[in-house]
Each structure stands twice: as structure tokens, then as C-alpha cells.
Short mmCIF file of C-alpha atoms in Angstrom, two decimals:
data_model
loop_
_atom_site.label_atom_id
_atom_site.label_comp_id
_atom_site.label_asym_id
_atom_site.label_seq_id
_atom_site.Cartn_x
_atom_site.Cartn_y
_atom_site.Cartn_z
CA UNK V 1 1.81 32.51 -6.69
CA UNK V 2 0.00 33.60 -3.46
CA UNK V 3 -3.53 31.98 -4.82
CA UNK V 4 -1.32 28.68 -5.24
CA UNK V 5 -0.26 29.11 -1.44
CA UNK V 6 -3.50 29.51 -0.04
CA UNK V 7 -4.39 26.36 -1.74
CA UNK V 8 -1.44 24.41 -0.81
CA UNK V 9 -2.82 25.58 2.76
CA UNK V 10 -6.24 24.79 2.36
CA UNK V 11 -5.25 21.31 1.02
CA UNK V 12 -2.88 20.80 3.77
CA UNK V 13 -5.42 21.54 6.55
CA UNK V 14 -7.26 19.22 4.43
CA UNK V 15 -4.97 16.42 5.18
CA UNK V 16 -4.47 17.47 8.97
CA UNK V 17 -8.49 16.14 9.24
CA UNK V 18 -8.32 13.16 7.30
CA UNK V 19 -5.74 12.02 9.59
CA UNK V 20 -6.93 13.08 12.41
CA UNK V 21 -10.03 11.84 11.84
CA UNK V 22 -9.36 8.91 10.51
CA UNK V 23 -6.81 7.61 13.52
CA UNK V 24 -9.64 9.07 15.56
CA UNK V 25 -11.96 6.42 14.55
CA UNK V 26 -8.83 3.60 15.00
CA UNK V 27 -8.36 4.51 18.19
CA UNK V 28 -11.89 4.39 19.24
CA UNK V 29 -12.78 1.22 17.38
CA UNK V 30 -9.72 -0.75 18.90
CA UNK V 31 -10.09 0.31 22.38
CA UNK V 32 -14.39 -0.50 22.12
CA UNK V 33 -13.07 -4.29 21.54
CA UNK V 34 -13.29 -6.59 24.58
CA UNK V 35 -9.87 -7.53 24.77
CA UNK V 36 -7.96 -6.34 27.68
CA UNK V 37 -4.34 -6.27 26.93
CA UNK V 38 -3.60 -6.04 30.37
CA UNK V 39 -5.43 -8.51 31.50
CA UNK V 40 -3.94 -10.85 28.52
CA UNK V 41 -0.76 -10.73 29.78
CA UNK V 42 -1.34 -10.87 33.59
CA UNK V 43 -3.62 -13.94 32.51
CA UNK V 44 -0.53 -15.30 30.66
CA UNK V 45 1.53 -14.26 33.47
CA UNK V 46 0.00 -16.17 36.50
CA UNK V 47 -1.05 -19.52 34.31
CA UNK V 48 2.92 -20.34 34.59
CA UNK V 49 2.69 -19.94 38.67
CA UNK V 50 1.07 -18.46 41.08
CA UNK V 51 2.17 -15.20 42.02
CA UNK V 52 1.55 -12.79 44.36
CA UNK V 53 -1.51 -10.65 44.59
CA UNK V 54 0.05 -7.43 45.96
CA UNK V 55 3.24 -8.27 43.02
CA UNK V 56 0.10 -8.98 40.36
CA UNK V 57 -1.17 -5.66 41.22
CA UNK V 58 1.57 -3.71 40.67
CA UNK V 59 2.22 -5.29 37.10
CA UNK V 60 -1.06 -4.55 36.35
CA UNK V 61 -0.39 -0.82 37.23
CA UNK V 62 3.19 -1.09 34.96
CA UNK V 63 1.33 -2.58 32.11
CA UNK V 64 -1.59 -0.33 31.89
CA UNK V 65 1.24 2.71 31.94
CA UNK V 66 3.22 0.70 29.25
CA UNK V 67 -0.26 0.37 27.03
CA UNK V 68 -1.30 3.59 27.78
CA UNK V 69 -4.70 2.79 29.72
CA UNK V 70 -4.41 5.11 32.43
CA UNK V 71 -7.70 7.24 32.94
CA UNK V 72 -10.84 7.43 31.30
CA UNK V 73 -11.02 6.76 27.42
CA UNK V 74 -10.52 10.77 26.66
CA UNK V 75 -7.28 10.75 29.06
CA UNK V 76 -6.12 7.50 27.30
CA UNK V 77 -7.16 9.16 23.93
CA UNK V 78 -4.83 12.67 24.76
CA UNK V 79 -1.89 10.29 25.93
CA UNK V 80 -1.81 8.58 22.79
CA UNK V 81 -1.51 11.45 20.77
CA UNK V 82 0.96 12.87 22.71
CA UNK V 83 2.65 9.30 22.42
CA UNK V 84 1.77 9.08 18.16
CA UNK V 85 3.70 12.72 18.04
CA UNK V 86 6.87 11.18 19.39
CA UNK V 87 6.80 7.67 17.50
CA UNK V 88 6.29 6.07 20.34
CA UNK V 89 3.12 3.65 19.65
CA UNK V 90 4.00 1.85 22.91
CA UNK V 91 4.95 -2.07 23.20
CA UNK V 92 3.42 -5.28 21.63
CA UNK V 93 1.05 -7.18 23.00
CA UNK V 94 1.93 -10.30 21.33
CA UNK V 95 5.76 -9.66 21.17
CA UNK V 96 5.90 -7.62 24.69
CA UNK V 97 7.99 -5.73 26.05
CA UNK V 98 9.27 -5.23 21.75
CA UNK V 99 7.81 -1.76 20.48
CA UNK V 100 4.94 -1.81 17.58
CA UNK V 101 7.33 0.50 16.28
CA UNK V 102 9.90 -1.91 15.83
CA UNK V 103 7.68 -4.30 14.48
CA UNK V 104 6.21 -2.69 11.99
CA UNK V 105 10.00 -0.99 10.69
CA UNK V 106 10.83 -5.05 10.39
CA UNK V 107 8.17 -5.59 8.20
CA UNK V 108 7.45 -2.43 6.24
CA UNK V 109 10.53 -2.30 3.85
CA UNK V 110 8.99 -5.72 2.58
CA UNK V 111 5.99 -4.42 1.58
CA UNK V 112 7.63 -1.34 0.30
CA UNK V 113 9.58 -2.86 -2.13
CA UNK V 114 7.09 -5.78 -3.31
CA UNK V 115 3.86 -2.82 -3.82
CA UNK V 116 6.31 -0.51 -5.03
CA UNK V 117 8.09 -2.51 -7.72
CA UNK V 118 4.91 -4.64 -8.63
CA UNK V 119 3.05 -1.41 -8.85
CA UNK V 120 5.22 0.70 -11.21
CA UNK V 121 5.79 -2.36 -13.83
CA UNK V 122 1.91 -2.58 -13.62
CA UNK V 123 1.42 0.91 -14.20
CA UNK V 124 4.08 0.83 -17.58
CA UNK V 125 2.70 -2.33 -18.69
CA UNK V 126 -0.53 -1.55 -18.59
CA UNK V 127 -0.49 1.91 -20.10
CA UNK V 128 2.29 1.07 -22.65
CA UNK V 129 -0.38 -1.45 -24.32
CA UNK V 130 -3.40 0.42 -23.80
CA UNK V 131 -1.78 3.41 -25.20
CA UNK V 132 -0.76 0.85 -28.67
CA UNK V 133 -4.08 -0.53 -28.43
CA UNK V 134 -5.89 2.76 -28.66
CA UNK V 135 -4.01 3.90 -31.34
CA UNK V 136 -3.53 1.34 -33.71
CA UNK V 137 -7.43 -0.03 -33.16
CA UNK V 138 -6.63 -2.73 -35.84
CA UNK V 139 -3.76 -4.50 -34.85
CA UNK V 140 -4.77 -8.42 -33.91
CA UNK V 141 -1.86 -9.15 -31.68
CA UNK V 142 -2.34 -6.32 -29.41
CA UNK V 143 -6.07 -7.03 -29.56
CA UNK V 144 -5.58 -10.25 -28.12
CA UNK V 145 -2.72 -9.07 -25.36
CA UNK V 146 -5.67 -6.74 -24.43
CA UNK V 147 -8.10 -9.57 -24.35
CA UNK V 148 -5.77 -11.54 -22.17
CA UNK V 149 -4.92 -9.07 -19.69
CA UNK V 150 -8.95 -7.75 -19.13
CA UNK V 151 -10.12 -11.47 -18.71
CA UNK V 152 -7.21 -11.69 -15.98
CA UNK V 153 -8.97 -8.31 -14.12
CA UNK V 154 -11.99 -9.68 -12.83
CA UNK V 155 -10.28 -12.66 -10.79
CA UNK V 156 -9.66 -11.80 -7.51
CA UNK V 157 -5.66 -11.63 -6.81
CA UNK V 158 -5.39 -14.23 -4.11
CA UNK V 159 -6.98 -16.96 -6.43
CA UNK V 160 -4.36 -15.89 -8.89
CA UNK V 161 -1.98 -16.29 -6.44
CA UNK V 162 -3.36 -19.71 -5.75
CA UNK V 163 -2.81 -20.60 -9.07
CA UNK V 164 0.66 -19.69 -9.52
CA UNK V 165 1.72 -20.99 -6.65
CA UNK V 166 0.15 -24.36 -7.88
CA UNK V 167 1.69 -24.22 -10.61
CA UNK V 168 5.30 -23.26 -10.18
CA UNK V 169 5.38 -24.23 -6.76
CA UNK V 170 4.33 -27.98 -7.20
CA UNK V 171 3.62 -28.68 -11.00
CA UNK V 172 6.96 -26.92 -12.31
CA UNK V 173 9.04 -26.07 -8.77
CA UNK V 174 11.38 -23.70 -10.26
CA UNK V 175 10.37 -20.87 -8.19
CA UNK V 176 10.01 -20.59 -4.00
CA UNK V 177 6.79 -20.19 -2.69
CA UNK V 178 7.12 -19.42 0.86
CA UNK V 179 9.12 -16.45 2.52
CA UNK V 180 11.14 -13.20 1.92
CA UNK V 181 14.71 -15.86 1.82
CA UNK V 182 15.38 -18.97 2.19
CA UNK V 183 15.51 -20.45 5.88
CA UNK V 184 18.96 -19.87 7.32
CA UNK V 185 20.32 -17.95 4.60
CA UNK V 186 22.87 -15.52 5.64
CA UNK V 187 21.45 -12.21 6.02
CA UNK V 188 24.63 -10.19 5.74
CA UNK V 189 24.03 -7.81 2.06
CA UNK V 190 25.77 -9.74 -0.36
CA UNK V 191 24.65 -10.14 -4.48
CA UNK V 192 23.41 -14.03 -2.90
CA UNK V 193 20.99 -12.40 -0.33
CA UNK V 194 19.56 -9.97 -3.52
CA UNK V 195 19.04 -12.55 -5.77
CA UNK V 196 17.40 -14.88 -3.06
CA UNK V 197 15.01 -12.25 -2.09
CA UNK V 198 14.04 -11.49 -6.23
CA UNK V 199 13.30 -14.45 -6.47
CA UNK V 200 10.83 -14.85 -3.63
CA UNK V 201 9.21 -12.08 -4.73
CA UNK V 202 8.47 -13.07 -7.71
CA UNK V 203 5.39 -15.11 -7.33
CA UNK V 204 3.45 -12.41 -5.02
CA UNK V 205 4.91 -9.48 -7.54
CA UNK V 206 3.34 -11.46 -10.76
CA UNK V 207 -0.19 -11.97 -9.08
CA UNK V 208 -0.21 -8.45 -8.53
CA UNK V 209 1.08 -7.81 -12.21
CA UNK V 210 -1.27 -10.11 -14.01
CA UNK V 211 -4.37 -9.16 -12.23
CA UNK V 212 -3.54 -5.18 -12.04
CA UNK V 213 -2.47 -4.33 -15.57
CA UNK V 214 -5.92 -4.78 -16.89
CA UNK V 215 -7.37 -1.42 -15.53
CA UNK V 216 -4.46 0.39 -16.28
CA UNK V 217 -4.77 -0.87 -19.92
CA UNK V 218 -8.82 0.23 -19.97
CA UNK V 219 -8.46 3.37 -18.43
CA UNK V 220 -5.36 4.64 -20.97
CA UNK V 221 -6.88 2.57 -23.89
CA UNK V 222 -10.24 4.79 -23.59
CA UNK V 223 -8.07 8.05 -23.27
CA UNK V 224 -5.75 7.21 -26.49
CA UNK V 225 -9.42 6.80 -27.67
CA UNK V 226 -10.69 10.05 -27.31
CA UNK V 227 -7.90 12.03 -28.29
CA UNK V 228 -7.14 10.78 -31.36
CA UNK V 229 -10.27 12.56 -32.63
CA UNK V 230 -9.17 15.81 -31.67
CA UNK V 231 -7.81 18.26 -34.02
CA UNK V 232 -4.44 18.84 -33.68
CA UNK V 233 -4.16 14.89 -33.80
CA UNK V 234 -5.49 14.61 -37.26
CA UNK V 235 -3.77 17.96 -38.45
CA UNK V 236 -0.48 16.24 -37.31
CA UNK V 237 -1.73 13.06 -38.99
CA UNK V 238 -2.61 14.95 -42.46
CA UNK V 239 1.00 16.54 -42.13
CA UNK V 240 2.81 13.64 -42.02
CA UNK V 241 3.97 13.37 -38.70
CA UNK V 242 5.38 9.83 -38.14
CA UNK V 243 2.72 7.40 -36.54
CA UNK V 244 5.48 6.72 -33.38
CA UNK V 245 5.81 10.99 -32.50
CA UNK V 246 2.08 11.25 -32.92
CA UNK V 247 1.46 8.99 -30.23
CA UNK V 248 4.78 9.82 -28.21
CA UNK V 249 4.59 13.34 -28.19
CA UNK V 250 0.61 14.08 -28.99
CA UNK V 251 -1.10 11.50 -27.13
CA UNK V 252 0.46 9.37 -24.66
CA UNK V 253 2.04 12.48 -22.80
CA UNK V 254 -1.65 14.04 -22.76
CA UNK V 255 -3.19 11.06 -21.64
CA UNK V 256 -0.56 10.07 -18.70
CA UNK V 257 -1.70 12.95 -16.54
CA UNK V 258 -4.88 11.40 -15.41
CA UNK V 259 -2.82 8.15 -15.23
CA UNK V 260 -0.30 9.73 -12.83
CA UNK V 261 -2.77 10.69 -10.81
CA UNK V 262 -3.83 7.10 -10.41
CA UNK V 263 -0.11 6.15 -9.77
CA UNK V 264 0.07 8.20 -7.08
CA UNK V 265 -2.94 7.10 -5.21
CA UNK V 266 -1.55 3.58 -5.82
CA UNK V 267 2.02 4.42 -4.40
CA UNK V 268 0.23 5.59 -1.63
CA UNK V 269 -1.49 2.78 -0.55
CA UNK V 270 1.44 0.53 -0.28
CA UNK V 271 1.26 1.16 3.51
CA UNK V 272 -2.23 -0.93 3.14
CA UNK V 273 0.08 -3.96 1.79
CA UNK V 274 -1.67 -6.82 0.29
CA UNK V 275 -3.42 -9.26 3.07
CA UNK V 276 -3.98 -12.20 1.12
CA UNK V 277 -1.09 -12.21 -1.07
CA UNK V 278 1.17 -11.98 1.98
CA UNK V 279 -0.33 -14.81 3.79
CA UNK V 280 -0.54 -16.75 0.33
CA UNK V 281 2.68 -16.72 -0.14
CA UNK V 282 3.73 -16.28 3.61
CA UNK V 283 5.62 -12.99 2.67
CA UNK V 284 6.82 -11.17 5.36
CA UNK V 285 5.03 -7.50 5.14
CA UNK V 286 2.73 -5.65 6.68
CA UNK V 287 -0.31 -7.31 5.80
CA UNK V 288 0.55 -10.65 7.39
CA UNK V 289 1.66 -8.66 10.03
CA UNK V 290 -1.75 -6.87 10.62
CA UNK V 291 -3.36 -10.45 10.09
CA UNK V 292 -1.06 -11.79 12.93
CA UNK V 293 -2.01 -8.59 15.08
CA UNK V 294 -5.67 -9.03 14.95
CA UNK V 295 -5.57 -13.23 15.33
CA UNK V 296 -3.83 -12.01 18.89
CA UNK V 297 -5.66 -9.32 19.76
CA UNK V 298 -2.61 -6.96 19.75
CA UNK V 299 -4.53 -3.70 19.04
CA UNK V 300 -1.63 -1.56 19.76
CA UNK V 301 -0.03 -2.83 16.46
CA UNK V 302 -3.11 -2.94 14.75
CA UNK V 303 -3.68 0.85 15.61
CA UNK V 304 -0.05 1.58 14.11
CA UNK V 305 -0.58 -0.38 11.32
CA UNK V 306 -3.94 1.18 10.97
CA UNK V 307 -2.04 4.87 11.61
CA UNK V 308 0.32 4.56 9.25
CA UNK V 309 -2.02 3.13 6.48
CA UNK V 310 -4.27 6.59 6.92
CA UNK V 311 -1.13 8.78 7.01
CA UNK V 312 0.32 7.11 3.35
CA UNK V 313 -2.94 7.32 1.60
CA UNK V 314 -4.04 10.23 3.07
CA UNK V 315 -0.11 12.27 1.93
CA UNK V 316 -1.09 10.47 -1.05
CA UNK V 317 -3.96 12.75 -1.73
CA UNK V 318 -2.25 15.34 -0.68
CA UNK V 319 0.77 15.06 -2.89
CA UNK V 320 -1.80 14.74 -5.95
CA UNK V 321 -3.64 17.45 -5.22
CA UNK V 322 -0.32 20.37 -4.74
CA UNK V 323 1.18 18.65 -7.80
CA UNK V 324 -1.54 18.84 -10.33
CA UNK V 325 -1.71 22.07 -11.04
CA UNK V 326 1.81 22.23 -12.14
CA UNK V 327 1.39 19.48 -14.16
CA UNK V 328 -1.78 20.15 -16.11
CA UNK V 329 -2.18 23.68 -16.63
CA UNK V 330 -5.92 23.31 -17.33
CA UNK V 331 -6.34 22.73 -13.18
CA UNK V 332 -7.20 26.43 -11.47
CA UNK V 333 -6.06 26.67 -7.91
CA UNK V 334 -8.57 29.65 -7.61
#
């Protein structure tokens, strides 16, 4: 127990420096850019009127308190640290005075729930095949679902998304293509609302699905493959243990803890969202958020999108790495 500690320690510190380290770099590479928030929205400010110059100059001393640019790069550095540990990422550029925090809250349970639903039917569909395909090499129809689903892995999402969208969108319009809900729709939670937003999520859920389930399908399909030739596989097969427990209770549970691993890192990167699929199908998440951040040069929300990206992926890791040993009891902590 006190070896498993330490290393729950050691791998905790270990996530302390990815973060750090990682928001580090953010923050250094957003503030290196050559937009001037400050002077963005004085410049937006004064093209409506003139105003001024003594009333310019003290907005200019407001807004570089708001945005945190007072002092030299390391003071502004320490302040937003000191700012990150409270929440408080400081207000929009592009939606000012609103806070990024606010922002990204609007948009994040979006994402959320598209990644996290499109990611765990992808992660059963594709393992539930491959696992079938492994085992029963010689079966045609699950030769050919296999076929189907690695020739959809090497096109790039987006195009997929192009695709479908094409083609129930405009050739067979029986699905939305645009949108979390239809415009105007009452947003008061009601069984209406629910189904609208399904159904808008459908479209950016399936490219996901389609293109996604092919690795899943490889990786478990070249497990299944290997373990089948181990021994207590083929004792239980010379037995007579039915076909269905074999690969139930033999293979597929063996096999899934690699896979879960996997999952996890997946799940994790849901704060990342996905860019193109967003903007595709003009989803409102976090990745046509961060695209609207960076066409405006709003680096304080791209630095807490950015932030909150390294934090999931990086508890992600984290989470994997505490968990496995109690899962597989071949991992030593030692």
C-alpha cells in the first residue's frame, strides 16, 4: 500500500508539470503575438467618436488591469496564475466586458456531450466487432463489416462530414445540418428541446462514428488475435467451453484493458473538441469557439481554451496511470 502511494505521488507531481508547463508555453505564445487587446478595443472605441485623450488614457489603464497587462511579461505571467487559481481568466476580447469563463461554460457542455457520446459508441462498436472478427477469423459478413469500417479510417473526418451533410442535408433532407436547435426554439427543458438537440447531433456524432471505429476495431482485432493462441484458450476450447464464454470471459475481458486505456485518453481529450466538425456543421462547442477566438484575436479565450484542453488531457494521463495497476495486476508500481 505505501509503494502504491508514493507512486500515486510521483505521478501526481507528474501532472503538476505537464500543466504547468504546458499553460506555461500558452501563455507565452499568446502574449508574443502582435495583437494588442488593449489597443483593439480603444481602436474600436474612438472609430465611433472622438473622445478625449486624458478619458482614452484612463480606459487604457482600466483595460490593461481588466486583461491583466500590468508590468513586465513575468509580472503579467505571476498575475495570471494567481488569476487561473481563482477561475478568473479575465474578460473577452471579442465579447467584452463577458468573462472567457462564461464563454467557454456556454459552449463546453456541447462538446461534452457530442465527444462523449460519439466516443463511447465508437469505442463499443469498434471493439465489439474486432473482438468477433478476431475470433471467428472465417466469418464473411464480419469480414466485410471490418473491410467497411478500415476503408472509412483513412478519410479525414471533416470530408466525411462533408459528405453526410451532402447527402442528408440536400440529397435526402431528413436530418438538420446546422446548429445545436433549431432557431427560436424554446429553450426551456422539455422532451421537444431533447429530441431537437439529438437530432442535431446526429450528423457531427456519425462522422465521428464512421471514421473512428476503424482503429478501435484493428487495435482489439489484433489482441483477440494473439490470445487465442495462448494456452488456457485452447485448454478451454479442448474442454468444451461454449465458443460465446470463451470469448466473453477468456478473451475480450483480457484484451479490454489496453483498450480502456485508450478510452480514457480519448475521454480526455474531449476538452480539445473537434475544429472542423464543429464549424462543418456549425455546432456550437468549443472548437468553433476557439476558431472564433483566434479569427478575433481574443487570446484571453484562446489561453482558457488552450488551459483547459492541457488540464483534461493531462488528468487524463493521470487517471490512467493511478488506475492501472488496480486493473491489471501484471503493472508494478515499484
Amino acid at each position: 500500500m505505501t509503494s502504491y502511494l508514493i507512486f500515486v505521488l510521483k505521478r501526481f507531481g507528474q501532472f503538476l508539470l505537464v500543466v504547468f508547463l504546458g499553460v506555461t508555453i500558452t501563455f507565452f505564445v499568446t502574449h508574443l503575438t502582435p495583437i494588442d487587446p488593449v489597443e483593439e478595443s480603444i481602436g474600436a472605441i474612438t472609430q465611433m467618436g472622438q473622445s478625449d485623450p486624458n478619458a482614452i488614457e484612463l480606459m487604457r489603464q482600466s483595460l490593461r488591469e481588466l486583461y491583466g497587462m500590468q508590468g513586465s511579461i513575468w509580472q503579467q505571467y505571476l498575475h495570471f496564475w494567481l488569476r487561473l487559481a481563482t477561475g478568473d481568466l479575465g474578460p473577452s476580447l471579442s465579447a467584452f466586458p463577458t468573462p472567457v469563463s462564461t464563454i467557454i461554460l456556454r459552449s463546453l457542455p456541447w462538446t461534452i456531450g457530442l465527444m462523449t457520446v460519439s466516443t463511447l459508441i465508437t469505442f463499443v462498436l469498434g471493439n465489439a466487432i474486432g473482438a468477433l472478427a478476431g475470433y471467428y477469423r472465417k466469418d464473411m459478413v464480419l469480414k466485410a463489416v471490418s473491410l467497411v469500417f478500415i476503408a472509412l479510417l483513412p478519410i479525414p473526418y471533416y470530408i466525411l462530414a462533408f459528405v453526410l451533410l451532402i447527402v442528408f442535408g440536400f440529397i435526402w433532407p431528413v436530418l438538420p445540418i446546422n446548429g445545436g436547435y433549431e432557431m427560436n426554439a424554446n429553450l426551456d427543458l422539455s422532451f421537444a428541446l431533447v429530441l431537437d438537440i439529438l437530432k442535431h447531433s446526429i450528423l457531427p456524432a456519425l462522422s465521428l462514428i464512421l471514421v473512428g471505429a476503424g482503429s478501435w476495431l484493428i487495435g482489439m482485432r489484433a489482441l483477440v488475435s494473439n490470445i487465442i493462441t495462448d494456452d488456457y484458450v485452447v485448454f478451454a476450447e479442448l474442454g468444451g467451453v461454449p465458443k460465446r464464454k470463451i470469448l466473453r470471459s477468456y478473451i475480450a475481458r483480457n484484451a479490454m484493458v489496453p483498450q480502456f486505456t485508450g478510452l480514457a485518453m480519448s475521454l480526455g481529450a474531449i476538452f480539445n473538441g473537434t475544429v472542423i466538425t464543429e464549424i462543418v456543421f456549425g455546432y456550437p462547442g468549443i472548437g468553433n469557439l476557439l476558431i472564433e477566438a483566434v479569427h478575433a484575436g481574443d487570446y484571453s479565450l484562446v489561453l482558457g481554451l488552450s488551459a483547459l484542453s492541457i488540464v483534461g488531457v493531462a488528468a487524463a494521463v493521470f487517471i490512467i496511470d493511478i488506475l492501472s495497476p488496480l486493473i491489471d495486476p501484471r503493472i508494478k508500481v515499484e
